[in-house]
Tab-separated table of C-alpha atoms in Angstrom:
chain	number	residue	atom	x	y	z
O	1	MET	CA	175.968	-38.723	115.072
O	2	GLU	CA	175.935	-35.331	113.358
O	3	GLY	CA	176.382	-31.934	114.961
O	4	PRO	CA	178.373	-30.904	118.012
O	5	ASP	CA	178.334	-32.918	121.229
O	6	GLU	CA	176.973	-30.072	123.319
O	7	PHE	CA	174.623	-27.144	122.737
O	8	PRO	CA	173.675	-24.268	125.070
O	9	VAL	CA	170.300	-24.540	126.805
O	10	ALA	CA	167.630	-23.441	124.293
O	11	PRO	CA	164.692	-21.093	124.972
O	12	LEU	CA	162.041	-22.514	127.305
O	13	ASN	CA	159.648	-23.252	124.468
O	14	GLN	CA	162.196	-25.451	122.692
O	15	VAL	CA	163.170	-27.216	125.916
O	16	LEU	CA	159.520	-27.965	126.718
O	17	THR	CA	158.779	-29.196	123.215
O	18	ALA	CA	161.817	-31.485	123.434
O	19	ILE	CA	160.809	-32.890	126.812
O	20	SER	CA	157.052	-33.182	126.231
O	21	ASP	CA	157.529	-36.207	123.964
O	22	PRO	CA	157.034	-39.337	126.118
O	23	ILE	CA	160.081	-41.194	124.755
O	24	ARG	CA	162.318	-38.188	125.345
O	25	LEU	CA	160.844	-37.506	128.785
O	26	GLU	CA	161.694	-41.096	129.707
O	27	MET	CA	165.281	-40.584	128.462
O	28	VAL	CA	165.588	-37.476	130.651
O	29	ARG	CA	164.021	-39.292	133.598
O	30	ARG	CA	166.510	-42.172	133.366
O	31	LEU	CA	169.482	-39.824	133.066
O	32	SER	CA	168.293	-37.784	136.037
O	33	VAL	CA	167.672	-40.846	138.202
O	34	ALA	CA	171.072	-42.301	137.253
O	35	GLY	CA	172.866	-39.033	137.984
O	36	ASP	CA	175.477	-40.083	135.448
O	37	LYS	CA	175.966	-40.634	131.735
O	38	ILE	CA	174.192	-43.661	130.241
O	39	GLN	CA	175.072	-45.592	127.070
O	40	CYS	CA	172.588	-44.773	124.314
O	41	SER	CA	171.035	-48.244	124.205
O	42	GLY	CA	170.143	-48.000	127.882
O	43	LEU	CA	167.919	-45.018	127.326
O	44	TYR	CA	165.067	-46.537	125.348
O	45	GLU	CA	163.272	-49.725	124.397
O	46	GLY	CA	160.856	-50.620	121.643
O	47	ILE	CA	162.153	-48.138	119.075
O	48	SER	CA	164.843	-48.508	116.418
O	49	ARG	CA	168.357	-47.231	116.914
O	50	SER	CA	167.820	-44.540	114.267
O	51	THR	CA	164.650	-43.368	116.007
O	52	GLY	CA	166.569	-43.280	119.274
O	53	THR	CA	169.295	-41.219	117.585
O	54	HIS	CA	166.671	-38.777	116.303
O	55	HIS	CA	165.295	-38.282	119.818
O	56	PHE	CA	168.811	-37.759	121.222
O	57	LYS	CA	169.369	-35.101	118.555
O	58	VAL	CA	166.200	-33.189	119.522
O	59	LEU	CA	167.211	-33.247	123.195
O	60	ARG	CA	170.810	-32.328	122.386
O	61	GLU	CA	169.832	-29.389	120.166
O	62	ALA	CA	167.597	-28.111	122.981
O	63	GLY	CA	170.634	-28.210	125.277
O	64	VAL	CA	168.982	-30.800	127.525
O	65	ILE	CA	171.521	-33.592	127.038
O	66	SER	CA	175.058	-33.871	125.682
O	67	ARG	CA	176.845	-36.646	123.863
O	68	VAL	CA	179.864	-38.285	125.487
O	69	VAL	CA	182.146	-40.282	123.178
O	70	GLU	CA	184.710	-42.589	124.797
O	71	GLY	CA	186.449	-44.789	122.248
O	72	HIS	CA	183.701	-46.766	120.556
O	73	VAL	CA	181.203	-46.140	123.310
O	74	VAL	CA	178.689	-43.315	122.899
O	75	SER	CA	176.736	-42.181	125.939
O	76	GLN	CA	174.392	-39.322	126.767
O	77	ARG	CA	174.375	-37.182	129.861
O	78	LEU	CA	171.892	-34.675	131.264
O	79	ASN	CA	173.066	-31.038	131.254
O	80	GLU	CA	171.873	-30.751	134.831
O	81	LEU	CA	173.917	-27.757	135.942
O	82	ALA	CA	173.201	-25.630	132.885
O	83	LEU	CA	169.489	-26.469	133.041
O	84	GLU	CA	169.288	-25.704	136.751
O	85	GLN	CA	171.009	-22.361	136.259
O	86	ARG	CA	168.712	-21.396	133.423
O	87	PHE	CA	165.413	-22.843	134.686
O	88	PRO	CA	165.733	-23.498	138.450
O	89	GLY	CA	163.655	-26.413	139.665
O	90	LEU	CA	162.174	-27.211	136.283
O	91	ILE	CA	163.921	-30.495	135.510
O	92	PRO	CA	163.646	-31.844	139.101
O	93	SER	CA	159.902	-31.152	139.155
O	94	LEU	CA	159.462	-32.692	135.707
O	95	VAL	CA	161.429	-35.770	136.696
O	96	ALA	CA	159.508	-36.074	139.960
O	97	ALA	CA	156.251	-35.874	138.002
O	98	ALA	CA	157.502	-38.486	135.533
O	99	ASN	CA	158.701	-40.738	138.365
O	100	ALA	CA	155.284	-40.497	140.000
O	101	GLU	CA	153.685	-41.792	136.809
O	102	ASN	CA	156.291	-44.486	136.158
S	1	MET	CA	132.406	-23.038	124.249
S	2	GLU	CA	131.885	-26.792	123.948
S	3	GLY	CA	132.575	-29.469	126.534
S	4	PRO	CA	132.454	-29.294	130.304
S	5	ASP	CA	133.911	-26.337	132.217
S	6	GLU	CA	136.389	-28.442	134.148
S	7	PHE	CA	138.412	-31.609	133.456
S	8	PRO	CA	140.638	-33.616	135.816
S	9	VAL	CA	144.387	-33.088	135.437
S	10	ALA	CA	145.548	-35.175	132.463
S	11	PRO	CA	148.631	-37.425	132.323
S	12	LEU	CA	151.943	-35.554	132.423
S	13	ASN	CA	152.563	-36.009	128.719
S	14	GLN	CA	149.271	-34.291	127.831
S	15	VAL	CA	149.861	-31.487	130.333
S	16	LEU	CA	153.351	-30.849	128.936
S	17	THR	CA	152.139	-30.906	125.341
S	18	ALA	CA	149.426	-28.420	126.279
S	19	ILE	CA	151.845	-26.079	128.042
S	20	SER	CA	154.781	-26.326	125.628
S	21	ASP	CA	152.974	-24.169	123.049
S	22	PRO	CA	154.186	-20.573	123.516
S	23	ILE	CA	150.698	-18.992	123.322
S	24	ARG	CA	149.327	-21.445	125.880
S	25	LEU	CA	152.360	-21.079	128.138
S	26	GLU	CA	151.757	-17.328	128.139
S	27	MET	CA	148.094	-17.889	129.076
S	28	VAL	CA	149.180	-20.073	132.001
S	29	ARG	CA	151.832	-17.548	133.007
S	30	ARG	CA	149.301	-14.690	133.107
S	31	LEU	CA	146.794	-16.731	135.116
S	32	SER	CA	149.479	-17.791	137.579
S	33	VAL	CA	150.819	-14.267	138.029
S	34	ALA	CA	147.279	-12.896	138.479
S	35	GLY	CA	146.388	-15.583	141.028
S	36	ASP	CA	142.772	-15.193	139.936
S	37	LYS	CA	140.455	-15.825	136.995
S	38	ILE	CA	140.978	-13.631	133.925
S	39	GLN	CA	138.497	-12.780	131.179
S	40	CYS	CA	139.330	-14.663	127.998
S	41	SER	CA	140.307	-11.572	126.000
S	42	GLY	CA	142.928	-10.677	128.609
S	43	LEU	CA	144.860	-13.860	128.028
S	44	TYR	CA	146.220	-13.340	124.528
S	45	GLU	CA	147.018	-10.802	121.831
S	46	GLY	CA	147.641	-11.085	118.121
S	47	ILE	CA	145.472	-14.133	117.515
S	48	SER	CA	141.809	-14.399	116.590
S	49	ARG	CA	139.118	-15.145	119.137
S	50	SER	CA	138.523	-18.585	117.599
S	51	THR	CA	142.231	-19.414	117.822
S	52	GLY	CA	142.190	-18.259	121.436
S	53	THR	CA	139.189	-20.495	122.099
S	54	HIS	CA	141.050	-23.448	120.565
S	55	HIS	CA	144.011	-22.883	122.869
S	56	PHE	CA	141.708	-22.615	125.908
S	57	LYS	CA	140.155	-25.931	124.915
S	58	VAL	CA	143.533	-27.689	124.748
S	59	LEU	CA	144.481	-26.342	128.187
S	60	ARG	CA	141.050	-27.155	129.621
S	61	GLU	CA	141.076	-30.731	128.301
S	62	ALA	CA	144.500	-31.220	129.878
S	63	GLY	CA	143.007	-30.116	133.203
S	64	VAL	CA	145.299	-27.082	133.346
S	65	ILE	CA	142.609	-24.381	133.302
S	66	SER	CA	138.856	-24.257	133.868
S	67	ARG	CA	136.158	-22.085	132.380
S	68	VAL	CA	134.216	-19.756	134.646
S	69	VAL	CA	130.923	-18.425	133.267
S	70	GLU	CA	129.297	-15.510	135.098
S	71	GLY	CA	126.339	-14.112	133.189
S	72	HIS	CA	127.668	-13.051	129.823
S	73	VAL	CA	131.270	-12.954	130.998
S	74	VAL	CA	133.492	-15.971	130.338
S	75	SER	CA	136.786	-16.204	132.190
S	76	GLN	CA	139.474	-18.824	132.636
S	77	ARG	CA	141.229	-19.840	135.814
S	78	LEU	CA	144.277	-21.957	136.534
S	79	ASN	CA	143.589	-25.280	138.294
S	80	GLU	CA	146.423	-24.483	140.689
S	81	LEU	CA	145.466	-26.763	143.566
S	82	ALA	CA	144.768	-29.825	141.433
S	83	LEU	CA	147.975	-29.325	139.440
S	84	GLU	CA	150.067	-28.847	142.585
S	85	GLN	CA	148.623	-31.998	144.125
S	86	ARG	CA	149.296	-34.033	141.025
S	87	PHE	CA	152.644	-32.557	139.935
S	88	PRO	CA	154.180	-30.691	142.899
S	89	GLY	CA	156.329	-27.726	141.916
S	90	LEU	CA	155.848	-28.211	138.186
S	91	ILE	CA	153.655	-25.211	137.359
S	92	PRO	CA	155.544	-22.803	139.689
S	93	SER	CA	158.875	-23.766	138.105
S	94	LEU	CA	157.418	-23.496	134.594
S	95	VAL	CA	155.920	-20.088	135.356
S	96	ALA	CA	159.181	-18.908	136.947
S	97	ALA	CA	161.039	-20.019	133.818
S	98	ALA	CA	158.493	-18.269	131.606
S	99	ASN	CA	158.672	-15.100	133.740
S	100	ALA	CA	162.454	-15.127	133.453
S	101	GLU	CA	162.131	-15.094	129.675
S	102	ASN	CA	159.313	-12.543	129.584
């Protein structure tokens, strides 16, 4: 829960490194498919909460997702607009590829 | 120079890991822009030949590039068709993003 809720989109290399991890790619895939914010616990299975938090941090620092805090509920959302402006078509094609394998 | 010249396209995770390295992304970018095979030495600067060969191997094993041997000349080519069939739009959007940063 450290650091700001939202970062600017990082250089391509950092974005790709963030997304190339299979757990984080699955988080991005779920957020993209949902088209909305998702509570943290709905974004992973089979890993601890602290591991999940670590992966959120990597994605957040790359500017891929942002944290949304509403009362006691913490969610994550995909920075779809900013990503599309910076790297047109990249996230949709990644998500389509991930969907095809899912 | 070990291993076969051509591998099938690997799972998305392996392809992304291969491409997320900045030296390898630049190799892919050059091959895509050229639209043709390129001699190995034309695909990198500032690294040793053995390091270059290592990066080619990672890309080749992920099914991203193939080795073309003609006499004493060794080149690499992008497996554009196979990649496009497996992950439509992924390589073009990655290369466009890399071009935008180049």
